[in-house]
C-alpha cells in the first residue's frame, strides 16, 4: 500500500491565525468512493476563518480548507465520474484542502474543463457554487425575473463579484454594498447596477430611494449582525431575507412576529452543503457555473495569492477586510 507525505495546515485549538500550523502528514490509498488528488492551488474562504476561530466548532485537531483544484492521482472502488489524470476541482466537506495531497470523498469532486486553469478552479468552486445556489435556487415567492431588484451585501468579495456578474446576465438589477469607494467601483465594474458605500451612506435610505420606496425582492447577506435589521426593512412585501454568513458576527435572536408587520417576509439561513448533498446536484450546479465562466458571463478575479506557508497572513488580511475578489494559496 502506497504511503506518501504532504504538507498540510492544521489547528490543534480554536483561536486566531497563529493557531494555523504547517505539519507533515501521511497520505494513503483511496478507499471505496474516494480519490487521491494532488493540489495545484487551494481556495481561501471566510468559512475557514469561522472554523479556525471556533464560530463553527470543529473536532480537533483538524486540517482546514474547503476548496482546491488539481489532478486525480488515484481512484477508489465505485468511482466512475473521475479517472487517474483528470483535472478536477471541488468545494466540499470534510475540510482539509490546505495541503499538497489528500484522500477525500469523490462525490463532491468535479472534472475541471480544460478552458479553466487550476488557480481559477480553486478560487471559483465554493464561491461560485454559493452564488449559483443563491441566485438560482434561493429565490423569493414567484421567483426572480429580469428587472427585479435584489440587494447583495459584501458585493466586492469573492462571492459578491461573481454574483454581480451573474445577476447582470440574468437581467437582475443588483444593488451592492461595500465598505469603501474602491470596493463600490469594483462592484459596479462587475455588473452591479448600484453600489452603496455603507461607511458613508445609510444603505436602507439609499435602497428605498433607488427602488422608489418599493424595496427589493431579495436580500443576500453574508455579513450578519451589522446588516440584519436594516436589511429586513429593505424588503418589499413577501420579500426574502437570505442569510448565508456571519462576517460581522452572528445575528441576534429575533421574534418571528416582526416579519408580519414588515410585509409578511420570508427568512432563510442557507448553506452550500445542503445544496450539494448529492452527486447529481453537485454536478448540475457545477455545470451551470462552468458554463457561466467559460462563456465569459462570469470572470473569476483572483486578487491575492499567498504561499501555503503564509496562510496565517492570508487569514489576517481576510479578517481585516483587506482582500477583494478571490484569494488562493499557491503550492
PDB file of C-alpha atoms in Angstrom:
ATOM      1  CA  UNK A   1       0.000   0.000   0.000  1.00  0.00           C
ATOM      2  CA  UNK A   2       1.384   3.364  -1.038  1.00  0.00           C
ATOM      3  CA  UNK A   3       2.035   5.942   1.677  1.00  0.00           C
ATOM      4  CA  UNK A   4       3.025   9.435   0.599  1.00  0.00           C
ATOM      5  CA  UNK A   5       3.768  12.583   2.581  1.00  0.00           C
ATOM      6  CA  UNK A   6       2.225  16.020   2.206  1.00  0.00           C
ATOM      7  CA  UNK A   7       2.468  19.423   3.798  1.00  0.00           C
ATOM      8  CA  UNK A   8      -0.777  20.465   5.468  1.00  0.00           C
ATOM      9  CA  UNK A   9      -2.158  23.265   7.626  1.00  0.00           C
ATOM     10  CA  UNK A  10      -3.935  22.167  10.790  1.00  0.00           C
ATOM     11  CA  UNK A  11      -5.128  23.620  14.077  1.00  0.00           C
ATOM     12  CA  UNK A  12      -4.881  21.950  17.485  1.00  0.00           C
ATOM     13  CA  UNK A  13      -7.145  24.507  19.175  1.00  0.00           C
ATOM     14  CA  UNK A  14      -9.547  27.246  18.103  1.00  0.00           C
ATOM     15  CA  UNK A  15      -8.301  30.827  18.093  1.00  0.00           C
ATOM     16  CA  UNK A  16      -6.503  33.404  15.950  1.00  0.00           C
ATOM     17  CA  UNK A  17      -4.385  32.963  12.825  1.00  0.00           C
ATOM     18  CA  UNK A  18      -1.422  31.972  14.990  1.00  0.00           C
ATOM     19  CA  UNK A  19      -3.154  28.600  15.528  1.00  0.00           C
ATOM     20  CA  UNK A  20      -2.531  27.657  11.867  1.00  0.00           C
ATOM     21  CA  UNK A  21       0.389  25.221  11.901  1.00  0.00           C
ATOM     22  CA  UNK A  22       2.336  23.757   8.969  1.00  0.00           C
ATOM     23  CA  UNK A  23       2.729  19.998   9.521  1.00  0.00           C
ATOM     24  CA  UNK A  24       3.724  16.890   7.565  1.00  0.00           C
ATOM     25  CA  UNK A  25       1.035  14.224   7.130  1.00  0.00           C
ATOM     26  CA  UNK A  26       0.905  10.736   5.636  1.00  0.00           C
ATOM     27  CA  UNK A  27      -1.468  10.134   2.717  1.00  0.00           C
ATOM     28  CA  UNK A  28      -2.513   6.616   1.751  1.00  0.00           C
ATOM     29  CA  UNK A  29      -4.635   4.975  -0.924  1.00  0.00           C
ATOM     30  CA  UNK A  30      -8.270   5.969  -1.574  1.00  0.00           C
ATOM     31  CA  UNK A  31     -10.940   3.629  -0.280  1.00  0.00           C
ATOM     32  CA  UNK A  32     -14.335   2.926  -1.879  1.00  0.00           C
ATOM     33  CA  UNK A  33     -15.928   6.140  -3.141  1.00  0.00           C
ATOM     34  CA  UNK A  34     -12.735   8.141  -2.605  1.00  0.00           C
ATOM     35  CA  UNK A  35      -9.974   9.684  -4.696  1.00  0.00           C
ATOM     36  CA  UNK A  36      -6.465  10.931  -4.030  1.00  0.00           C
ATOM     37  CA  UNK A  37      -5.875  14.377  -5.521  1.00  0.00           C
ATOM     38  CA  UNK A  38      -2.654  16.384  -5.818  1.00  0.00           C
ATOM     39  CA  UNK A  39      -3.495  20.063  -5.496  1.00  0.00           C
ATOM     40  CA  UNK A  40      -2.137  22.778  -7.781  1.00  0.00           C
ATOM     41  CA  UNK A  41      -3.957  25.619  -5.974  1.00  0.00           C
ATOM     42  CA  UNK A  42      -6.165  25.987  -2.884  1.00  0.00           C
ATOM     43  CA  UNK A  43      -9.037  28.432  -2.304  1.00  0.00           C
ATOM     44  CA  UNK A  44      -9.372  30.641   0.781  1.00  0.00           C
ATOM     45  CA  UNK A  45     -12.842  31.345   2.188  1.00  0.00           C
ATOM     46  CA  UNK A  46     -14.491  33.021   5.169  1.00  0.00           C
ATOM     47  CA  UNK A  47     -15.810  29.663   6.351  1.00  0.00           C
ATOM     48  CA  UNK A  48     -12.149  28.741   7.003  1.00  0.00           C
ATOM     49  CA  UNK A  49     -11.962  31.664   9.448  1.00  0.00           C
ATOM     50  CA  UNK A  50     -15.199  30.587  11.160  1.00  0.00           C
ATOM     51  CA  UNK A  51     -13.837  27.065  11.597  1.00  0.00           C
ATOM     52  CA  UNK A  52     -10.459  28.268  12.842  1.00  0.00           C
ATOM     53  CA  UNK A  53     -11.949  30.720  15.351  1.00  0.00           C
ATOM     54  CA  UNK A  54     -14.492  28.272  16.739  1.00  0.00           C
ATOM     55  CA  UNK A  55     -17.604  30.081  15.498  1.00  0.00           C
ATOM     56  CA  UNK A  56     -18.206  26.803  13.673  1.00  0.00           C
ATOM     57  CA  UNK A  57     -16.695  24.368  16.234  1.00  0.00           C
ATOM     58  CA  UNK A  58     -14.629  21.507  14.811  1.00  0.00           C
ATOM     59  CA  UNK A  59     -13.392  18.262  16.343  1.00  0.00           C
ATOM     60  CA  UNK A  60      -9.693  18.955  16.976  1.00  0.00           C
ATOM     61  CA  UNK A  61      -7.037  18.605  15.726  1.00  0.00           C
ATOM     62  CA  UNK A  62      -8.337  19.364  12.225  1.00  0.00           C
ATOM     63  CA  UNK A  63      -6.930  20.185   8.819  1.00  0.00           C
ATOM     64  CA  UNK A  64      -8.573  23.304   7.363  1.00  0.00           C
ATOM     65  CA  UNK A  65      -9.693  24.295   3.856  1.00  0.00           C
ATOM     66  CA  UNK A  66     -12.832  23.597   1.812  1.00  0.00           C
ATOM     67  CA  UNK A  67     -11.788  24.166  -1.802  1.00  0.00           C
ATOM     68  CA  UNK A  68      -8.993  23.284  -4.246  1.00  0.00           C
ATOM     69  CA  UNK A  69      -8.087  22.187  -7.766  1.00  0.00           C
ATOM     70  CA  UNK A  70      -5.548  19.691  -9.001  1.00  0.00           C
ATOM     71  CA  UNK A  71      -5.020  16.329 -10.694  1.00  0.00           C
ATOM     72  CA  UNK A  72      -6.523  12.982  -9.688  1.00  0.00           C
ATOM     73  CA  UNK A  73      -3.726  10.548  -8.764  1.00  0.00           C
ATOM     74  CA  UNK A  74      -5.712   7.503  -7.643  1.00  0.00           C
ATOM     75  CA  UNK A  75      -9.341   6.394  -7.736  1.00  0.00           C
ATOM     76  CA  UNK A  76     -11.095   4.106  -5.263  1.00  0.00           C
ATOM     77  CA  UNK A  77     -13.626   1.393  -5.944  1.00  0.00           C
ATOM     78  CA  UNK A  78     -17.004   2.568  -7.236  1.00  0.00           C
ATOM     79  CA  UNK A  79     -15.856   5.966  -8.525  1.00  0.00           C
ATOM     80  CA  UNK A  80     -16.981   6.282 -12.140  1.00  0.00           C
ATOM     81  CA  UNK A  81     -17.074  10.010 -12.913  1.00  0.00           C
ATOM     82  CA  UNK A  82     -13.324  10.544 -12.450  1.00  0.00           C
ATOM     83  CA  UNK A  83     -10.190   8.727 -13.579  1.00  0.00           C
ATOM     84  CA  UNK A  84      -6.453   8.985 -12.915  1.00  0.00           C
ATOM     85  CA  UNK A  85      -5.011  12.033 -14.694  1.00  0.00           C
ATOM     86  CA  UNK A  86      -8.250  14.061 -14.711  1.00  0.00           C
ATOM     87  CA  UNK A  87      -8.018  17.743 -13.909  1.00  0.00           C
ATOM     88  CA  UNK A  88     -10.521  18.335 -11.105  1.00  0.00           C
ATOM     89  CA  UNK A  89     -11.845  20.896  -8.645  1.00  0.00           C
ATOM     90  CA  UNK A  90     -14.126  20.836  -5.621  1.00  0.00           C
ATOM     91  CA  UNK A  91     -15.788  22.597  -2.746  1.00  0.00           C
ATOM     92  CA  UNK A  92     -16.680  20.124  -0.053  1.00  0.00           C
ATOM     93  CA  UNK A  93     -16.830  18.727   3.413  1.00  0.00           C
ATOM     94  CA  UNK A  94     -14.837  17.359   5.142  1.00  0.00           C
ATOM     95  CA  UNK A  95     -12.349  20.183   5.461  1.00  0.00           C
ATOM     96  CA  UNK A  96      -8.717  19.517   4.591  1.00  0.00           C
ATOM     97  CA  UNK A  97      -7.820  21.276   1.326  1.00  0.00           C
ATOM     98  CA  UNK A  98      -4.912  23.274   2.846  1.00  0.00           C
ATOM     99  CA  UNK A  99      -2.357  20.689   1.678  1.00  0.00           C
ATOM    100  CA  UNK A 100      -0.408  19.349  -1.286  1.00  0.00           C
ATOM    101  CA  UNK A 101      -2.126  15.982  -1.397  1.00  0.00           C
ATOM    102  CA  UNK A 102      -5.181  14.373   0.177  1.00  0.00           C
ATOM    103  CA  UNK A 103      -7.593  11.442   0.050  1.00  0.00           C
ATOM    104  CA  UNK A 104     -11.224  12.578   0.060  1.00  0.00           C
ATOM    105  CA  UNK A 105     -14.765  11.583  -0.954  1.00  0.00           C
ATOM    106  CA  UNK A 106     -15.129  11.692  -4.747  1.00  0.00           C
ATOM    107  CA  UNK A 107     -18.783  12.726  -4.544  1.00  0.00           C
ATOM    108  CA  UNK A 108     -18.064  16.455  -4.492  1.00  0.00           C
ATOM    109  CA  UNK A 109     -15.136  16.466  -6.912  1.00  0.00           C
ATOM    110  CA  UNK A 110     -15.932  17.621 -10.439  1.00  0.00           C
ATOM    111  CA  UNK A 111     -13.894  17.259 -13.615  1.00  0.00           C
ATOM    112  CA  UNK A 112     -12.475  20.704 -14.444  1.00  0.00           C
ATOM    113  CA  UNK A 113     -12.968  21.901 -18.041  1.00  0.00           C
ATOM    114  CA  UNK A 114      -9.696  22.368 -19.961  1.00  0.00           C
ATOM    115  CA  UNK A 115     -10.586  26.032 -20.548  1.00  0.00           C
ATOM    116  CA  UNK A 116     -10.368  26.773 -16.786  1.00  0.00           C
ATOM    117  CA  UNK A 117      -6.905  26.864 -15.172  1.00  0.00           C
ATOM    118  CA  UNK A 118      -6.122  25.416 -11.746  1.00  0.00           C
ATOM    119  CA  UNK A 119      -5.976  28.730  -9.866  1.00  0.00           C
ATOM    120  CA  UNK A 120      -9.344  29.755 -11.297  1.00  0.00           C
ATOM    121  CA  UNK A 121     -10.763  26.335 -10.463  1.00  0.00           C
ATOM    122  CA  UNK A 122      -9.529  26.576  -6.875  1.00  0.00           C
ATOM    123  CA  UNK A 123     -10.849  30.114  -6.471  1.00  0.00           C
ATOM    124  CA  UNK A 124     -14.286  29.602  -8.008  1.00  0.00           C
ATOM    125  CA  UNK A 125     -15.836  26.433  -6.656  1.00  0.00           C
ATOM    126  CA  UNK A 126     -17.074  27.344  -3.174  1.00  0.00           C
ATOM    127  CA  UNK A 127     -17.810  30.976  -4.013  1.00  0.00           C
ATOM    128  CA  UNK A 128     -19.218  30.237  -7.471  1.00  0.00           C
ATOM    129  CA  UNK A 129     -21.464  27.405  -6.273  1.00  0.00           C
ATOM    130  CA  UNK A 130     -22.617  29.706  -3.462  1.00  0.00           C
ATOM    131  CA  UNK A 131     -23.556  32.430  -5.958  1.00  0.00           C
ATOM    132  CA  UNK A 132     -25.299  29.762  -8.051  1.00  0.00           C
ATOM    133  CA  UNK A 133     -27.497  28.449  -5.262  1.00  0.00           C
ATOM    134  CA  UNK A 134     -28.320  31.952  -4.029  1.00  0.00           C
ATOM    135  CA  UNK A 135     -29.416  33.416  -7.356  1.00  0.00           C
ATOM    136  CA  UNK A 136     -30.838  30.255  -8.943  1.00  0.00           C
ATOM    137  CA  UNK A 137     -32.086  28.119  -6.029  1.00  0.00           C
ATOM    138  CA  UNK A 138     -32.792  30.585  -3.174  1.00  0.00           C
ATOM    139  CA  UNK A 139     -35.452  32.803  -4.660  1.00  0.00           C
ATOM    140  CA  UNK A 140     -38.390  34.782  -3.271  1.00  0.00           C
ATOM    141  CA  UNK A 141     -42.002  33.797  -3.786  1.00  0.00           C
ATOM    142  CA  UNK A 142     -42.695  33.863  -7.535  1.00  0.00           C
ATOM    143  CA  UNK A 143     -39.014  33.667  -8.405  1.00  0.00           C
ATOM    144  CA  UNK A 144     -36.770  36.363  -9.866  1.00  0.00           C
ATOM    145  CA  UNK A 145     -37.447  37.957 -13.235  1.00  0.00           C
ATOM    146  CA  UNK A 146     -35.382  40.352 -15.359  1.00  0.00           C
ATOM    147  CA  UNK A 147     -35.731  43.853 -13.966  1.00  0.00           C
ATOM    148  CA  UNK A 148     -36.194  42.749 -10.345  1.00  0.00           C
ATOM    149  CA  UNK A 149     -34.148  44.491  -7.645  1.00  0.00           C
ATOM    150  CA  UNK A 150     -32.007  42.442  -5.256  1.00  0.00           C
ATOM    151  CA  UNK A 151     -29.637  43.670  -2.520  1.00  0.00           C
ATOM    152  CA  UNK A 152     -26.288  41.920  -2.137  1.00  0.00           C
ATOM    153  CA  UNK A 153     -24.045  42.752   0.832  1.00  0.00           C
ATOM    154  CA  UNK A 154     -20.235  42.473   0.563  1.00  0.00           C
ATOM    155  CA  UNK A 155     -20.594  42.873  -3.190  1.00  0.00           C
ATOM    156  CA  UNK A 156     -16.824  43.256  -3.737  1.00  0.00           C
ATOM    157  CA  UNK A 157     -15.969  39.981  -2.006  1.00  0.00           C
ATOM    158  CA  UNK A 158     -15.354  36.662  -3.690  1.00  0.00           C
ATOM    159  CA  UNK A 159     -18.999  35.571  -3.771  1.00  0.00           C
ATOM    160  CA  UNK A 160     -20.171  39.137  -4.363  1.00  0.00           C
ATOM    161  CA  UNK A 161     -18.188  39.802  -7.541  1.00  0.00           C
ATOM    162  CA  UNK A 162     -19.392  36.526  -9.040  1.00  0.00           C
ATOM    163  CA  UNK A 163     -22.978  37.324  -8.017  1.00  0.00           C
ATOM    164  CA  UNK A 164     -22.784  40.829  -9.529  1.00  0.00           C
ATOM    165  CA  UNK A 165     -21.826  39.386 -12.913  1.00  0.00           C
ATOM    166  CA  UNK A 166     -24.285  36.504 -12.798  1.00  0.00           C
ATOM    167  CA  UNK A 167     -27.153  38.737 -11.709  1.00  0.00           C
ATOM    168  CA  UNK A 168     -26.461  41.048 -14.654  1.00  0.00           C
ATOM    169  CA  UNK A 169     -26.515  38.062 -17.021  1.00  0.00           C
ATOM    170  CA  UNK A 170     -29.913  37.126 -15.536  1.00  0.00           C
ATOM    171  CA  UNK A 171     -31.214  40.669 -16.122  1.00  0.00           C
ATOM    172  CA  UNK A 172     -31.500  41.464 -12.407  1.00  0.00           C
ATOM    173  CA  UNK A 173     -30.865  44.922 -11.009  1.00  0.00           C
ATOM    174  CA  UNK A 174     -28.377  44.190  -8.242  1.00  0.00           C
ATOM    175  CA  UNK A 175     -27.726  46.798  -5.568  1.00  0.00           C
ATOM    176  CA  UNK A 176     -24.403  46.041  -3.900  1.00  0.00           C
ATOM    177  CA  UNK A 177     -22.988  47.297  -0.613  1.00  0.00           C
ATOM    178  CA  UNK A 178     -19.305  47.562   0.270  1.00  0.00           C
ATOM    179  CA  UNK A 179     -17.071  49.362   2.764  1.00  0.00           C
ATOM    180  CA  UNK A 180     -15.057  51.694   0.522  1.00  0.00           C
ATOM    181  CA  UNK A 181     -15.318  53.716  -2.685  1.00  0.00           C
ATOM    182  CA  UNK A 182     -12.768  51.383  -4.310  1.00  0.00           C
ATOM    183  CA  UNK A 183     -14.860  48.322  -3.479  1.00  0.00           C
ATOM    184  CA  UNK A 184     -18.030  50.026  -4.719  1.00  0.00           C
ATOM    185  CA  UNK A 185     -16.315  50.829  -8.019  1.00  0.00           C
ATOM    186  CA  UNK A 186     -15.278  47.182  -8.301  1.00  0.00           C
ATOM    187  CA  UNK A 187     -18.865  46.019  -7.791  1.00  0.00           C
ATOM    188  CA  UNK A 188     -20.116  48.432 -10.462  1.00  0.00           C
ATOM    189  CA  UNK A 189     -17.427  47.311 -12.911  1.00  0.00           C
ATOM    190  CA  UNK A 190     -18.584  43.743 -12.382  1.00  0.00           C
ATOM    191  CA  UNK A 191     -22.249  44.297 -13.123  1.00  0.00           C
ATOM    192  CA  UNK A 192     -23.893  45.798 -10.050  1.00  0.00           C
ATOM    193  CA  UNK A 193     -26.373  48.432 -11.190  1.00  0.00           C
ATOM    194  CA  UNK A 194     -25.903  50.431  -7.978  1.00  0.00           C
ATOM    195  CA  UNK A 195     -23.266  50.339  -5.244  1.00  0.00           C
ATOM    196  CA  UNK A 196     -23.646  51.800  -1.752  1.00  0.00           C
ATOM    197  CA  UNK A 197     -20.688  52.625   0.486  1.00  0.00           C
ATOM    198  CA  UNK A 198     -22.238  51.741   3.831  1.00  0.00           C
ATOM    199  CA  UNK A 199     -19.476  53.638   5.677  1.00  0.00           C
ATOM    200  CA  UNK A 200     -20.671  56.921   4.159  1.00  0.00           C
ATOM    201  CA  UNK A 201     -24.333  56.228   3.397  1.00  0.00           C
ATOM    202  CA  UNK A 202     -27.344  54.713   5.140  1.00  0.00           C
ATOM    203  CA  UNK A 203     -27.917  51.721   2.877  1.00  0.00           C
ATOM    204  CA  UNK A 204     -31.590  51.437   3.884  1.00  0.00           C
ATOM    205  CA  UNK A 205     -32.361  55.024   2.879  1.00  0.00           C
ATOM    206  CA  UNK A 206     -30.433  54.608  -0.375  1.00  0.00           C
ATOM    207  CA  UNK A 207     -32.218  51.343  -1.259  1.00  0.00           C
ATOM    208  CA  UNK A 208     -35.588  52.981  -0.677  1.00  0.00           C
ATOM    209  CA  UNK A 209     -34.511  55.876  -2.899  1.00  0.00           C
ATOM    210  CA  UNK A 210     -33.268  53.589  -5.695  1.00  0.00           C
ATOM    211  CA  UNK A 211     -36.445  51.477  -5.654  1.00  0.00           C
ATOM    212  CA  UNK A 212     -38.813  54.455  -5.303  1.00  0.00           C
ATOM    213  CA  UNK A 213     -39.849  53.200  -1.872  1.00  0.00           C
ATOM    214  CA  UNK A 214     -40.860  49.733  -3.022  1.00  0.00           C
ATOM    215  CA  UNK A 215     -37.890  47.793  -1.668  1.00  0.00           C
ATOM    216  CA  UNK A 216     -36.106  44.756  -3.095  1.00  0.00           C
ATOM    217  CA  UNK A 217     -37.414  41.231  -3.708  1.00  0.00           C
ATOM    218  CA  UNK A 218     -34.442  39.551  -2.001  1.00  0.00           C
ATOM    219  CA  UNK A 219     -31.514  40.412   0.245  1.00  0.00           C
ATOM    220  CA  UNK A 220     -28.448  38.146   0.156  1.00  0.00           C
ATOM    221  CA  UNK A 221     -26.459  38.695   3.337  1.00  0.00           C
ATOM    222  CA  UNK A 222     -23.160  37.156   4.434  1.00  0.00           C
ATOM    223  CA  UNK A 223     -22.369  39.992   6.862  1.00  0.00           C
ATOM    224  CA  UNK A 224     -24.788  39.060   9.646  1.00  0.00           C
ATOM    225  CA  UNK A 225     -25.161  41.112  12.826  1.00  0.00           C
ATOM    226  CA  UNK A 226     -24.299  44.570  11.417  1.00  0.00           C
ATOM    227  CA  UNK A 227     -26.686  44.495   8.433  1.00  0.00           C
ATOM    228  CA  UNK A 228     -29.574  42.321   9.600  1.00  0.00           C
ATOM    229  CA  UNK A 229     -32.139  44.786  10.965  1.00  0.00           C
ATOM    230  CA  UNK A 230     -31.904  47.317   8.151  1.00  0.00           C
ATOM    231  CA  UNK A 231     -31.852  44.541   5.567  1.00  0.00           C
ATOM    232  CA  UNK A 232     -35.290  43.370   6.699  1.00  0.00           C
ATOM    233  CA  UNK A 233     -36.556  46.921   6.188  1.00  0.00           C
ATOM    234  CA  UNK A 234     -35.143  46.952   2.634  1.00  0.00           C
ATOM    235  CA  UNK A 235     -37.505  44.176   1.560  1.00  0.00           C
ATOM    236  CA  UNK A 236     -40.707  44.575  -0.426  1.00  0.00           C
ATOM    237  CA  UNK A 237     -43.783  42.717   0.868  1.00  0.00           C
ATOM    238  CA  UNK A 238     -43.267  38.917   0.657  1.00  0.00           C
ATOM    239  CA  UNK A 239     -39.539  39.566   0.150  1.00  0.00           C
ATOM    240  CA  UNK A 240     -36.862  37.020   1.013  1.00  0.00           C
ATOM    241  CA  UNK A 241     -34.069  37.580   3.531  1.00  0.00           C
ATOM    242  CA  UNK A 242     -31.380  35.004   2.687  1.00  0.00           C
ATOM    243  CA  UNK A 243     -28.620  34.789   5.277  1.00  0.00           C
ATOM    244  CA  UNK A 244     -25.524  32.806   4.297  1.00  0.00           C
ATOM    245  CA  UNK A 245     -22.754  34.063   6.572  1.00  0.00           C
ATOM    246  CA  UNK A 246     -21.754  35.966   9.714  1.00  0.00           C
ATOM    247  CA  UNK A 247     -18.717  38.087   8.808  1.00  0.00           C
ATOM    248  CA  UNK A 248     -19.618  40.718  11.438  1.00  0.00           C
ATOM    249  CA  UNK A 249     -20.856  38.173  13.989  1.00  0.00           C
ATOM    250  CA  UNK A 250     -23.969  36.016  14.420  1.00  0.00           C
ATOM    251  CA  UNK A 251     -27.415  37.578  14.072  1.00  0.00           C
ATOM    252  CA  UNK A 252     -29.087  38.177  17.435  1.00  0.00           C
ATOM    253  CA  UNK A 253     -32.223  36.155  18.243  1.00  0.00           C
ATOM    254  CA  UNK A 254     -35.388  37.851  16.989  1.00  0.00           C
ATOM    255  CA  UNK A 255     -39.120  37.270  17.212  1.00  0.00           C
ATOM    256  CA  UNK A 256     -40.781  35.887  14.062  1.00  0.00           C
ATOM    257  CA  UNK A 257     -43.660  38.209  14.926  1.00  0.00           C
ATOM    258  CA  UNK A 258     -41.763  41.178  13.481  1.00  0.00           C
ATOM    259  CA  UNK A 259     -41.901  39.658   9.987  1.00  0.00           C
ATOM    260  CA  UNK A 260     -45.654  40.181   9.619  1.00  0.00           C
ATOM    261  CA  UNK A 261     -45.807  43.981  10.040  1.00  0.00           C
ATOM    262  CA  UNK A 262     -42.694  44.349   7.867  1.00  0.00           C
ATOM    263  CA  UNK A 263     -44.544  42.798   4.917  1.00  0.00           C
ATOM    264  CA  UNK A 264     -45.086  39.072   5.589  1.00  0.00           C
ATOM    265  CA  UNK A 265     -41.408  38.459   4.943  1.00  0.00           C
ATOM    266  CA  UNK A 266     -39.607  35.178   4.404  1.00  0.00           C
ATOM    267  CA  UNK A 267     -36.318  34.436   6.211  1.00  0.00           C
ATOM    268  CA  UNK A 268     -33.909  31.588   5.446  1.00  0.00           C
ATOM    269  CA  UNK A 269     -30.437  30.546   6.568  1.00  0.00           C
ATOM    270  CA  UNK A 270     -28.672  28.813   3.703  1.00  0.00           C
ATOM    271  CA  UNK A 271     -25.539  26.699   3.461  1.00  0.00           C
ATOM    272  CA  UNK A 272     -23.864  25.327   0.358  1.00  0.00           C
ATOM    273  CA  UNK A 273     -23.509  21.841   1.794  1.00  0.00           C
ATOM    274  CA  UNK A 274     -27.259  21.268   1.862  1.00  0.00           C
ATOM    275  CA  UNK A 275     -27.429  22.107  -1.844  1.00  0.00           C
ATOM    276  CA  UNK A 276     -24.540  19.807  -2.830  1.00  0.00           C
ATOM    277  CA  UNK A 277     -25.705  16.904  -0.666  1.00  0.00           C
ATOM    278  CA  UNK A 278     -25.942  14.584  -3.681  1.00  0.00           C
ATOM    279  CA  UNK A 279     -23.571  13.836  -6.533  1.00  0.00           C
ATOM    280  CA  UNK A 280     -26.285  14.807  -9.052  1.00  0.00           C
ATOM    281  CA  UNK A 281     -26.987  18.282  -7.660  1.00  0.00           C
ATOM    282  CA  UNK A 282     -23.259  18.958  -7.202  1.00  0.00           C
ATOM    283  CA  UNK A 283     -22.627  18.208 -10.865  1.00  0.00           C
ATOM    284  CA  UNK A 284     -25.681  20.125 -12.100  1.00  0.00           C
ATOM    285  CA  UNK A 285     -24.680  23.236 -10.152  1.00  0.00           C
ATOM    286  CA  UNK A 286     -21.035  22.904 -11.207  1.00  0.00           C
ATOM    287  CA  UNK A 287     -22.045  22.543 -14.868  1.00  0.00           C
ATOM    288  CA  UNK A 288     -24.038  25.784 -14.583  1.00  0.00           C
ATOM    289  CA  UNK A 289     -21.030  27.517 -13.010  1.00  0.00           C
ATOM    290  CA  UNK A 290     -18.571  26.139 -15.578  1.00  0.00           C
ATOM    291  CA  UNK A 291     -20.853  27.329 -18.404  1.00  0.00           C
ATOM    292  CA  UNK A 292     -21.089  30.830 -16.908  1.00  0.00           C
ATOM    293  CA  UNK A 293     -17.289  31.050 -16.608  1.00  0.00           C
ATOM    294  CA  UNK A 294     -16.312  29.506 -19.950  1.00  0.00           C
ATOM    295  CA  UNK A 295     -18.870  31.667 -21.793  1.00  0.00           C
ATOM    296  CA  UNK A 296     -17.327  34.807 -20.313  1.00  0.00           C
ATOM    297  CA  UNK A 297     -20.514  35.848 -18.476  1.00  0.00           C
ATOM    298  CA  UNK A 298     -18.651  35.450 -15.184  1.00  0.00           C
ATOM    299  CA  UNK A 299     -14.956  36.210 -14.734  1.00  0.00           C
ATOM    300  CA  UNK A 300     -13.165  34.949 -11.614  1.00  0.00           C
ATOM    301  CA  UNK A 301     -10.995  37.708 -10.149  1.00  0.00           C
ATOM    302  CA  UNK A 302      -8.030  36.352  -8.189  1.00  0.00           C
ATOM    303  CA  UNK A 303      -6.733  39.442  -6.425  1.00  0.00           C
ATOM    304  CA  UNK A 304      -4.489  37.848  -3.754  1.00  0.00           C
ATOM    305  CA  UNK A 305      -2.042  34.940  -3.785  1.00  0.00           C
ATOM    306  CA  UNK A 306      -0.205  33.581  -0.738  1.00  0.00           C
ATOM    307  CA  UNK A 307       2.123  30.624  -0.375  1.00  0.00           C
ATOM    308  CA  UNK A 308       0.725  27.773   1.710  1.00  0.00           C
ATOM    309  CA  UNK A 309       3.263  28.525   4.454  1.00  0.00           C
ATOM    310  CA  UNK A 310       1.995  32.151   4.591  1.00  0.00           C
ATOM    311  CA  UNK A 311      -1.568  31.131   5.415  1.00  0.00           C
ATOM    312  CA  UNK A 312      -1.523  32.999   8.764  1.00  0.00           C
ATOM    313  CA  UNK A 313      -1.098  36.318   6.922  1.00  0.00           C
ATOM    314  CA  UNK A 314      -3.801  35.343   4.437  1.00  0.00           C
ATOM    315  CA  UNK A 315      -6.257  34.837   7.310  1.00  0.00           C
ATOM    316  CA  UNK A 316      -5.253  38.155   8.916  1.00  0.00           C
ATOM    317  CA  UNK A 317      -5.859  40.037   5.663  1.00  0.00           C
ATOM    318  CA  UNK A 318      -9.191  38.301   5.051  1.00  0.00           C
ATOM    319  CA  UNK A 319     -10.467  39.146   8.538  1.00  0.00           C
ATOM    320  CA  UNK A 320      -9.260  42.743   8.247  1.00  0.00           C
ATOM    321  CA  UNK A 321     -11.348  43.153   5.057  1.00  0.00           C
ATOM    322  CA  UNK A 322      -8.142  43.914   3.116  1.00  0.00           C
ATOM    323  CA  UNK A 323      -8.998  41.456   0.353  1.00  0.00           C
ATOM    324  CA  UNK A 324     -11.214  41.819  -2.705  1.00  0.00           C
ATOM    325  CA  UNK A 325     -12.414  39.136  -5.108  1.00  0.00           C
ATOM    326  CA  UNK A 326     -10.879  35.709  -4.639  1.00  0.00           C
ATOM    327  CA  UNK A 327      -7.758  34.565  -2.795  1.00  0.00           C
ATOM    328  CA  UNK A 328      -5.716  31.430  -3.458  1.00  0.00           C
ATOM    329  CA  UNK A 329      -2.917  29.598  -1.694  1.00  0.00           C
ATOM    330  CA  UNK A 330      -0.167  28.556  -4.112  1.00  0.00           C
ATOM    331  CA  UNK A 331       1.765  25.291  -3.748  1.00  0.00           C
TER     332      UNK A 331
END
